[in-house]
Short mmCIF file of C-alpha atoms and ligand atoms in Angstrom, two decimals:
data_model
loop_
_atom_site.label_atom_id
_atom_site.label_comp_id
_atom_site.label_asym_id
_atom_site.label_seq_id
_atom_site.Cartn_x
_atom_site.Cartn_y
_atom_site.Cartn_z
CA MET A 1363 67.43 -55.02 2.77
CA THR A 1364 66.42 -54.64 6.29
CA TYR A 1365 68.78 -52.74 8.78
CA ARG A 1366 69.40 -55.99 10.55
CA SER A 1367 70.55 -57.68 7.39
CA LEU A 1368 72.36 -54.50 6.18
CA VAL A 1369 74.46 -54.50 9.37
CA GLY A 1370 75.12 -58.32 9.04
CA PHE A 1371 76.20 -57.63 5.38
CA LEU A 1372 78.54 -54.67 6.39
CA LEU A 1373 79.90 -56.88 9.15
CA LEU A 1374 80.70 -59.42 6.86
CA VAL A 1375 82.20 -57.34 4.14
CA SER A 1376 84.57 -55.66 6.94
CA ALA A 1377 85.36 -59.27 8.21
CA LEU A 1378 86.39 -60.49 4.82
CA LEU A 1379 88.40 -57.09 4.12
CA LEU A 1380 90.17 -57.44 7.48
CA ALA A 1381 90.79 -61.09 6.91
CA GLY A 1382 92.69 -60.11 3.76
CA CYS A 1383 94.88 -57.68 5.67
CA ASP A 1384 98.40 -58.45 6.43
CA SER A 1385 98.22 -58.66 10.02
CA ASN A 1386 99.03 -61.22 12.64
CA GLU A 1387 96.40 -60.16 14.80
CA SER A 1388 93.09 -61.58 14.09
CA PRO A 1389 90.77 -58.70 14.20
CA THR A 1390 88.22 -58.70 16.73
CA LEU A 1391 85.17 -57.32 15.12
CA PRO A 1392 82.72 -55.62 17.44
CA PRO A 1393 79.71 -57.91 18.39
CA GLU A 1394 76.94 -57.56 15.77
CA GLU A 1395 74.79 -54.57 17.08
CA GLU A 1396 71.65 -56.46 18.26
CA GLU A 1397 68.60 -54.83 17.15
CA PRO A 1398 66.00 -54.24 19.85
CA PRO A 1399 63.70 -57.24 19.12
CA PRO A 1400 60.80 -56.63 16.68
CA SER A 1401 57.59 -55.20 18.48
CA ASP A 1402 55.68 -57.84 20.35
CA THR A 1403 53.33 -59.52 17.93
CA THR A 1404 52.10 -62.03 20.35
CA GLY A 1405 50.33 -59.83 22.83
CA THR A 1406 52.08 -61.66 25.61
CA GLY A 1407 54.64 -59.00 26.26
CA ASP A 1408 57.55 -61.25 25.29
CA PRO A 1409 59.34 -59.97 22.23
CA PRO A 1410 59.75 -62.99 19.69
CA SER A 1411 63.09 -64.20 18.93
CA ASP A 1412 63.71 -65.40 15.30
CA THR A 1413 60.19 -66.77 14.32
CA LEU A 1414 58.83 -67.63 10.90
CA ARG A 1415 57.00 -64.33 11.00
CA VAL A 1416 60.06 -62.38 12.00
CA LEU A 1417 62.18 -63.85 9.10
CA ALA A 1418 59.48 -63.74 6.55
CA ASP A 1419 58.96 -60.08 7.51
CA GLU A 1420 62.48 -59.55 7.01
CA ARG A 1421 62.43 -61.20 3.49
CA GLY A 1422 59.31 -59.45 2.40
CA ILE A 1423 57.38 -62.56 2.02
CA GLU A 1424 53.85 -63.20 2.96
CA PHE A 1425 54.11 -66.31 5.20
CA GLY A 1426 50.45 -67.49 6.23
CA THR A 1427 48.21 -70.17 7.26
CA ALA A 1428 44.62 -71.05 7.13
CA VAL A 1429 42.91 -70.11 10.29
CA ALA A 1430 39.79 -71.87 11.76
CA ALA A 1431 37.40 -69.31 13.64
CA ASP A 1432 36.55 -71.42 16.46
CA PRO A 1433 39.76 -72.24 17.95
CA LEU A 1434 40.89 -68.79 17.20
CA MET A 1435 38.15 -67.44 19.39
CA THR A 1436 38.47 -70.16 22.13
CA ASN A 1437 42.00 -71.34 22.34
CA ASP A 1438 44.56 -68.73 23.51
CA THR A 1439 47.56 -70.91 22.62
CA TYR A 1440 46.20 -71.41 19.01
CA ALA A 1441 45.85 -67.43 18.79
CA GLU A 1442 49.27 -66.79 20.41
CA VAL A 1443 51.27 -69.17 17.99
CA LEU A 1444 49.41 -67.90 15.05
CA ALA A 1445 50.15 -64.17 15.54
CA ARG A 1446 53.87 -65.16 16.65
CA GLU A 1447 54.56 -67.16 13.56
CA PHE A 1448 52.57 -65.79 10.68
CA ASN A 1449 51.95 -62.54 8.90
CA ALA A 1450 48.89 -63.65 6.78
CA VAL A 1451 45.90 -65.50 7.12
CA THR A 1452 43.21 -67.47 5.09
CA PRO A 1453 39.94 -68.07 6.59
CA GLU A 1454 39.65 -72.00 6.27
CA ASN A 1455 35.98 -72.20 6.05
CA ALA A 1456 34.30 -69.03 7.41
CA MET A 1457 34.22 -67.19 4.05
CA LYS A 1458 32.72 -69.94 2.03
CA TRP A 1459 29.12 -69.80 0.67
CA SER A 1460 27.35 -72.29 3.35
CA PRO A 1461 28.72 -70.33 6.40
CA LEU A 1462 28.30 -66.90 4.95
CA ARG A 1463 24.94 -67.40 3.37
CA PRO A 1464 22.33 -69.26 5.20
CA SER A 1465 19.56 -68.03 2.88
CA ARG A 1466 19.75 -66.05 -0.35
CA ASP A 1467 18.86 -62.83 1.45
CA GLU A 1468 20.87 -63.53 4.47
CA PHE A 1469 24.71 -63.00 5.01
CA THR A 1470 26.25 -63.97 8.33
CA PHE A 1471 29.71 -62.76 8.54
CA ALA A 1472 30.45 -63.03 12.30
CA ASP A 1473 32.93 -65.98 12.14
CA ALA A 1474 34.64 -64.61 9.12
CA ASP A 1475 34.86 -60.97 10.74
CA SER A 1476 36.52 -62.72 13.78
CA ILE A 1477 39.29 -63.86 11.57
CA VAL A 1478 39.59 -60.58 9.57
CA ALA A 1479 39.44 -58.52 12.74
CA PHE A 1480 42.32 -60.61 14.43
CA ALA A 1481 44.33 -60.06 11.24
CA ALA A 1482 43.74 -56.33 11.53
CA ARG A 1483 44.88 -56.35 15.24
CA HIS A 1484 47.91 -58.24 14.54
CA ASP A 1485 48.82 -56.56 11.20
CA MET A 1486 48.22 -59.73 8.91
CA SER A 1487 46.95 -59.62 5.53
CA VAL A 1488 43.96 -61.75 4.54
CA ARG A 1489 43.38 -63.87 1.62
CA GLY A 1490 39.73 -64.04 0.99
CA HIS A 1491 38.72 -67.75 0.34
CA THR A 1492 36.66 -68.49 -1.76
CA LEU A 1493 34.08 -66.47 -3.73
CA VAL A 1494 33.28 -69.46 -6.14
CA TRP A 1495 33.55 -73.02 -5.33
CA HIS A 1496 31.54 -76.29 -5.88
CA ARG A 1497 31.91 -77.22 -2.03
CA GLN A 1498 30.18 -76.01 1.06
CA LEU A 1499 27.37 -74.53 -1.04
CA PRO A 1500 24.09 -74.04 1.02
CA ASN A 1501 21.03 -76.08 0.21
CA TRP A 1502 18.89 -73.15 -1.03
CA LEU A 1503 21.36 -72.69 -3.76
CA THR A 1504 21.98 -76.22 -4.86
CA GLU A 1505 18.29 -77.21 -4.73
CA GLY A 1506 17.20 -74.12 -6.53
CA ASP A 1507 15.88 -74.55 -10.17
CA TRP A 1508 17.77 -71.32 -11.42
CA SER A 1509 17.70 -70.02 -14.83
CA ARG A 1510 21.09 -68.99 -16.29
CA GLU A 1511 20.31 -65.24 -15.55
CA GLU A 1512 19.05 -66.01 -12.13
CA LEU A 1513 22.13 -67.77 -11.10
CA ILE A 1514 24.56 -65.23 -12.67
CA THR A 1515 22.58 -62.63 -10.58
CA ILE A 1516 22.94 -64.55 -7.26
CA LEU A 1517 26.72 -65.18 -8.21
CA GLU A 1518 27.26 -61.52 -8.99
CA THR A 1519 25.45 -60.30 -5.93
CA HIS A 1520 27.30 -62.63 -3.63
CA ILE A 1521 30.68 -61.50 -4.79
CA GLN A 1522 29.81 -57.72 -4.66
CA THR A 1523 28.28 -58.16 -1.09
CA VAL A 1524 31.07 -60.13 0.25
CA ILE A 1525 33.83 -57.72 -1.25
CA ASN A 1526 31.89 -54.65 -0.25
CA HIS A 1527 31.37 -55.83 3.26
CA TYR A 1528 35.14 -56.33 3.73
CA GLU A 1529 36.21 -53.08 2.07
CA GLU A 1530 33.86 -51.12 4.13
CA GLU A 1531 34.39 -52.71 7.39
CA TYR A 1532 38.03 -53.78 7.24
CA PRO A 1533 39.50 -51.66 4.42
CA GLY A 1534 42.76 -52.74 2.97
CA GLN A 1535 42.90 -55.97 5.03
CA ILE A 1536 41.95 -58.46 2.41
CA THR A 1537 44.93 -58.29 -0.17
CA LYS A 1538 43.88 -61.20 -2.23
CA TRP A 1539 40.80 -63.00 -3.24
CA ASP A 1540 40.53 -66.70 -4.38
CA VAL A 1541 37.80 -65.77 -6.73
CA VAL A 1542 37.21 -69.05 -8.41
CA ASN A 1543 38.53 -72.42 -6.83
CA GLU A 1544 38.93 -75.68 -8.40
CA ALA A 1545 37.05 -75.31 -11.85
CA ILE A 1546 39.25 -77.86 -13.48
CA VAL A 1547 39.29 -81.56 -12.96
CA ASP A 1548 42.19 -84.06 -12.98
CA GLY A 1549 41.62 -84.61 -16.74
CA GLY A 1550 42.18 -80.93 -17.49
CA GLY A 1551 38.52 -80.29 -18.45
CA ARG A 1552 35.90 -78.15 -16.68
CA ARG A 1553 34.34 -79.39 -13.56
CA ASN A 1554 30.76 -80.11 -13.61
CA ASN A 1555 29.23 -77.91 -10.89
CA ILE A 1556 26.26 -75.91 -10.45
CA TRP A 1557 27.95 -72.80 -12.02
CA GLN A 1558 29.25 -74.87 -15.05
CA GLU A 1559 26.09 -76.64 -15.66
CA THR A 1560 23.74 -73.63 -15.50
CA ILE A 1561 25.93 -70.89 -16.68
CA GLY A 1562 28.59 -72.53 -18.67
CA ASP A 1563 32.38 -71.86 -19.18
CA GLU A 1564 31.68 -68.13 -18.92
CA TYR A 1565 30.94 -68.35 -15.11
CA VAL A 1566 34.86 -67.98 -14.36
CA ALA A 1567 35.20 -64.76 -16.34
CA ILE A 1568 31.79 -63.44 -14.93
CA ALA A 1569 33.10 -64.03 -11.43
CA PHE A 1570 36.38 -62.21 -11.98
CA ARG A 1571 34.65 -59.26 -13.74
CA ALA A 1572 32.24 -58.97 -10.88
CA ALA A 1573 35.21 -59.10 -8.38
CA GLU A 1574 37.05 -56.49 -10.34
CA GLU A 1575 33.97 -54.39 -10.38
CA ALA A 1576 33.06 -54.76 -6.72
CA THR A 1577 36.72 -53.76 -5.38
CA ASP A 1578 37.94 -50.34 -4.76
CA SER A 1579 41.09 -51.61 -3.27
CA ASP A 1580 44.12 -53.04 -4.95
CA ALA A 1581 43.35 -56.51 -3.70
CA LYS A 1582 44.58 -59.11 -6.23
CA LEU A 1583 42.35 -61.60 -7.90
CA TYR A 1584 43.53 -65.19 -8.08
CA TYR A 1585 42.32 -68.50 -9.60
CA ASN A 1586 43.13 -71.22 -7.03
CA ASP A 1587 43.51 -75.12 -7.56
CA TYR A 1588 45.18 -78.26 -6.24
CA GLY A 1589 47.43 -80.72 -8.34
CA ILE A 1590 48.87 -78.15 -10.56
CA ALA A 1591 52.44 -77.92 -9.13
CA GLY A 1592 53.70 -81.01 -10.74
CA GLY A 1593 52.74 -80.66 -14.35
CA GLY A 1594 50.38 -83.09 -16.13
CA SER A 1595 46.99 -82.88 -17.60
CA LYS A 1596 45.21 -81.03 -14.78
CA ALA A 1597 48.05 -78.42 -14.67
CA ASP A 1598 47.82 -77.91 -18.45
CA GLY A 1599 44.08 -77.54 -18.30
CA VAL A 1600 44.31 -74.97 -15.77
CA TYR A 1601 47.22 -73.18 -17.76
CA GLU A 1602 44.89 -73.24 -20.84
CA MET A 1603 41.91 -71.95 -19.01
CA VAL A 1604 43.96 -69.14 -17.36
CA SER A 1605 45.57 -68.08 -20.58
CA GLY A 1606 42.28 -67.77 -22.30
CA LEU A 1607 41.08 -65.46 -19.43
CA VAL A 1608 44.24 -63.34 -19.92
CA GLU A 1609 43.76 -63.35 -23.64
CA ASN A 1610 40.27 -61.87 -23.15
CA ASP A 1611 41.41 -59.27 -20.70
CA VAL A 1612 39.57 -61.04 -17.88
CA PRO A 1613 40.96 -59.32 -14.65
CA ILE A 1614 42.98 -62.16 -13.08
CA ASP A 1615 46.40 -61.22 -11.25
CA GLY A 1616 47.51 -64.69 -10.20
CA VAL A 1617 47.15 -68.50 -9.83
CA GLY A 1618 47.30 -70.24 -6.38
CA PHE A 1619 48.97 -73.50 -6.14
CA GLN A 1620 47.03 -75.23 -3.13
CA SER A 1621 49.77 -77.69 -2.93
CA HIS A 1622 48.25 -80.42 -0.67
CA LEU A 1623 50.89 -83.10 -0.63
CA SER A 1624 51.41 -86.62 0.98
CA THR A 1625 54.65 -88.38 1.72
CA GLN A 1626 53.05 -91.39 0.02
CA TYR A 1627 53.04 -89.77 -3.36
CA GLY A 1628 56.10 -87.61 -3.45
CA ALA A 1629 56.48 -84.11 -4.44
CA PRO A 1630 57.32 -82.25 -7.59
CA SER A 1631 61.04 -81.65 -8.40
CA ASP A 1632 62.51 -78.22 -8.10
CA GLN A 1633 62.68 -77.95 -11.80
CA VAL A 1634 59.13 -78.91 -12.56
CA LEU A 1635 57.77 -76.75 -9.81
CA ALA A 1636 59.88 -73.70 -11.32
CA ASP A 1637 58.69 -74.50 -14.69
CA GLU A 1638 54.88 -74.58 -13.61
CA MET A 1639 55.45 -71.33 -11.65
CA GLY A 1640 57.55 -69.96 -14.48
CA ARG A 1641 54.91 -70.33 -17.37
CA TYR A 1642 52.49 -68.13 -15.34
CA GLU A 1643 55.15 -65.47 -15.04
CA GLU A 1644 55.27 -65.38 -18.84
CA LEU A 1645 51.56 -64.54 -18.82
CA GLY A 1646 52.41 -61.68 -16.47
CA LEU A 1647 50.70 -63.37 -13.37
CA ASN A 1648 51.83 -63.86 -9.83
CA VAL A 1649 51.64 -67.40 -8.39
CA ALA A 1650 51.20 -68.21 -4.76
CA ILE A 1651 51.63 -71.23 -2.48
CA THR A 1652 48.08 -71.17 -0.98
CA GLU A 1653 47.31 -74.22 0.99
CA LEU A 1654 50.56 -76.31 1.61
CA ASP A 1655 50.27 -79.42 3.88
CA VAL A 1656 52.08 -82.76 3.84
CA ARG A 1657 49.87 -85.54 5.16
CA ILE A 1658 51.63 -88.70 6.45
CA PRO A 1659 50.21 -92.18 6.50
CA LEU A 1660 50.45 -92.99 10.15
CA GLY A 1661 51.49 -96.40 11.69
CA ASP A 1662 49.54 -98.42 14.20
CA ASP A 1663 50.74 -95.98 16.86
CA GLY A 1664 49.30 -93.05 15.03
CA GLU A 1665 52.55 -91.37 15.15
CA PRO A 1666 54.83 -90.39 12.02
CA SER A 1667 58.32 -92.04 11.89
CA GLU A 1668 61.43 -89.76 11.89
CA GLU A 1669 61.92 -90.63 8.35
CA GLN A 1670 58.54 -89.44 7.26
CA LEU A 1671 58.98 -86.21 9.35
CA SER A 1672 62.20 -85.51 7.61
CA GLN A 1673 60.51 -86.05 4.11
CA GLN A 1674 57.81 -83.73 5.13
CA ALA A 1675 60.49 -81.17 6.30
CA ASP A 1676 61.86 -81.51 2.69
CA TYR A 1677 58.69 -80.98 0.99
CA TYR A 1678 57.70 -77.83 2.96
CA THR A 1679 61.21 -76.19 2.45
CA ARG A 1680 61.29 -77.44 -1.40
CA PHE A 1681 58.00 -75.34 -1.94
CA LEU A 1682 59.24 -72.37 0.17
CA ASN A 1683 62.59 -72.30 -1.71
CA ASN A 1684 60.89 -72.44 -5.06
CA CYS A 1685 58.50 -69.59 -3.97
CA LEU A 1686 61.47 -67.46 -2.68
CA PHE A 1687 63.29 -68.23 -6.02
CA ALA A 1688 60.39 -67.48 -8.26
CA GLU A 1689 60.12 -63.74 -9.28
CA ASN A 1690 56.55 -64.06 -9.43
CA CYS A 1691 55.94 -65.79 -6.10
CA THR A 1692 55.63 -63.45 -2.92
CA GLU A 1693 53.22 -65.70 -0.84
CA PHE A 1694 53.67 -69.11 0.95
CA ARG A 1695 50.67 -70.17 3.05
CA ALA A 1696 49.96 -73.53 4.78
CA TRP A 1697 46.73 -75.00 5.37
CA GLY A 1698 46.69 -74.93 8.96
CA PHE A 1699 49.60 -74.90 11.36
CA THR A 1700 49.02 -77.42 14.18
CA ASP A 1701 47.97 -80.97 13.85
CA ALA A 1702 45.37 -80.42 16.55
CA TYR A 1703 43.38 -78.68 13.93
CA SER A 1704 43.62 -80.09 10.38
CA TRP A 1705 41.24 -81.29 7.69
CA VAL A 1706 43.44 -84.35 6.88
CA PRO A 1707 42.32 -86.95 9.29
CA ASP A 1708 38.54 -86.49 8.50
CA GLU A 1709 39.38 -86.60 4.79
CA PHE A 1710 42.07 -89.23 4.54
CA ASP A 1711 41.66 -92.27 6.76
CA GLY A 1712 44.82 -93.14 8.40
CA GLU A 1713 46.61 -89.97 7.46
CA GLY A 1714 47.49 -87.06 9.53
CA ALA A 1715 50.35 -85.06 11.14
CA ALA A 1716 50.40 -82.92 8.02
CA LEU A 1717 51.26 -79.57 9.60
CA ILE A 1718 54.52 -77.90 11.04
CA PHE A 1719 53.34 -77.88 14.76
CA ASP A 1720 52.18 -81.10 16.53
CA GLU A 1721 49.01 -81.15 18.42
CA ASN A 1722 50.52 -79.73 21.37
CA TYR A 1723 51.83 -76.83 19.36
CA GLU A 1724 55.44 -78.29 19.57
CA PRO A 1725 57.52 -77.44 16.57
CA LYS A 1726 58.29 -80.21 14.26
CA PRO A 1727 61.34 -80.85 12.06
CA ALA A 1728 59.33 -79.10 9.04
CA TYR A 1729 59.13 -75.94 11.40
CA ASP A 1730 62.86 -76.03 11.90
CA ALA A 1731 63.57 -76.45 8.38
CA LEU A 1732 61.40 -73.54 7.31
CA ILE A 1733 63.18 -71.33 9.84
CA GLU A 1734 66.65 -72.50 8.35
CA THR A 1735 65.35 -71.90 4.97
CA LEU A 1736 64.07 -68.26 5.63
CA LYS A 1737 67.47 -67.55 7.42
CA ASN A 1738 69.65 -68.70 4.63
O1 G3I B 2587 30.37 -76.22 10.12
C1 G3I B 2587 29.72 -77.71 10.01
C2 G3I B 2587 29.04 -77.83 11.34
O2 G3I B 2587 27.98 -77.06 11.65
C3 G3I B 2587 28.47 -79.41 11.25
O3 G3I B 2587 28.03 -79.92 12.47
C4 G3I B 2587 29.60 -80.32 10.87
C5 G3I B 2587 29.19 -81.83 10.61
O4 G3I B 2587 28.66 -81.90 9.27
O5 G3I B 2587 30.19 -79.87 9.49
C6 G3I B 2587 30.65 -78.44 9.75
O6 G3I B 2587 31.23 -78.05 8.41
C7 G3I B 2587 32.36 -78.82 8.17
C8 G3I B 2587 33.45 -77.65 7.70
O7 G3I B 2587 34.62 -78.12 7.26
C9 G3I B 2587 33.82 -77.02 9.02
O8 G3I B 2587 34.31 -77.79 10.04
C10 G3I B 2587 32.03 -79.53 6.81
O9 G3I B 2587 31.30 -80.58 7.00
C11 G3I B 2587 33.40 -80.05 6.00
O10 G3I B 2587 33.19 -80.71 4.91
C12 G3I B 2587 34.32 -78.89 5.87
O11 G3I B 2587 35.65 -79.37 5.34
C13 G3I B 2587 36.52 -78.38 4.86
C14 G3I B 2587 36.56 -78.49 3.42
O12 G3I B 2587 37.56 -77.67 2.72
C15 G3I B 2587 35.27 -78.61 2.62
O13 G3I B 2587 34.75 -77.09 2.56
C16 G3I B 2587 37.74 -78.29 5.38
O14 G3I B 2587 37.70 -77.98 6.82
C17 G3I B 2587 38.64 -77.34 4.79
O15 G3I B 2587 39.99 -77.44 5.34
C18 G3I B 2587 38.76 -77.78 3.33
O16 G3I B 2587 39.62 -76.81 2.64
C19 G3I B 2587 39.79 -76.95 1.33
C20 G3I B 2587 39.86 -75.57 0.72
O17 G3I B 2587 38.67 -74.64 1.22
C21 G3I B 2587 39.98 -75.30 -0.74
N1 G3I B 2587 41.12 -76.37 -1.09
C22 G3I B 2587 41.05 -77.68 -0.63
C23 G3I B 2587 41.11 -77.69 0.92
C24 G3I B 2587 40.90 -79.09 1.36
O18 G3I B 2587 39.72 -79.80 0.78
#
């Protein structure tokens, strides 16, 4: 309990006690001592009032967002809002194979380092994303004719080199790794990707073991996927795979629920979401909301309606509430924070407005709803 909340609590208790007294004078409680505002996290000299970050820090929850390297380095408003509102970041693309590894023997860390260095300057934790995936792979890898042993060596070398780089250059900054991303398809079976086809099922365990071997820190190792918050065949397939990892003593610490939603398709109920998170708690694993966004099918004017924005706010707060409620969830991350930089319009024709600030960095109803949720 922070000092601020302790003061509030004591004032509340004293008010309740005084209210019960037989007195015809309504007690006038001293105004709550205003703590000095938290240290400036925006770098603008203006101490923030209640922001998502201030409230999340008070509740001890990691409240983060995906970050694109380019606007971070070129857009002051993007950087300022990021530092003001979030205490955690995930590199959106910079730490994937293709940006990191233009050739087998060359690693280009500059863009990813710019994100991690920013996080270090602003006391933000970093989620390393992602050590093994089927997308954004470089041509030298996908066009190679690798034996199983060669590909295992390439995979293990990648994981060790990337983790070692960050533990040497930015010790303690990366507190979680998305070790394997999206290994399961909608029907619940394994995704046919280069790793699965050449190495077989074992590639997932090999990746986690390589990450465990490489890390000297307490960084937590996660499996990350989409479409698993609402139950169903994919959620069961992920659970079955992860259960097998746990049974085989594979070093896995948690499961990331990406949570890419659309107002068109609804969102899981609180009960279903709680059940899906809860079954991983029974395995002794953490869960995290890792990539939440709520895309909206836009009208001809390209703008969301008030009703859609209200629905979006409901979905954001539902996932936050369920994370706050779940014993094994301490991390809530959106997949971007301003509609000026979102993957959605490029990926989903006619949809957009998925994030909590609009393209002019003005807070949307979802932002206000998240603030209220963290306050209460
Ligand atoms: O950097 C190249 C640029 O050099 C080139 O000119 C341009 C045009 O081809 O492409 C640029 O790369 C794009 C990259 O984003 C950086 O902007 C890729 O084409 C594009 O496919 C890539 O999309 C990303 C997508 O993952 C695929 O990697 C999205 O921005 C990113 O938001 C999205 O994020 C994923 C998570 O990593 C995993 N979970 C799902 C989530 C959404 O797909």
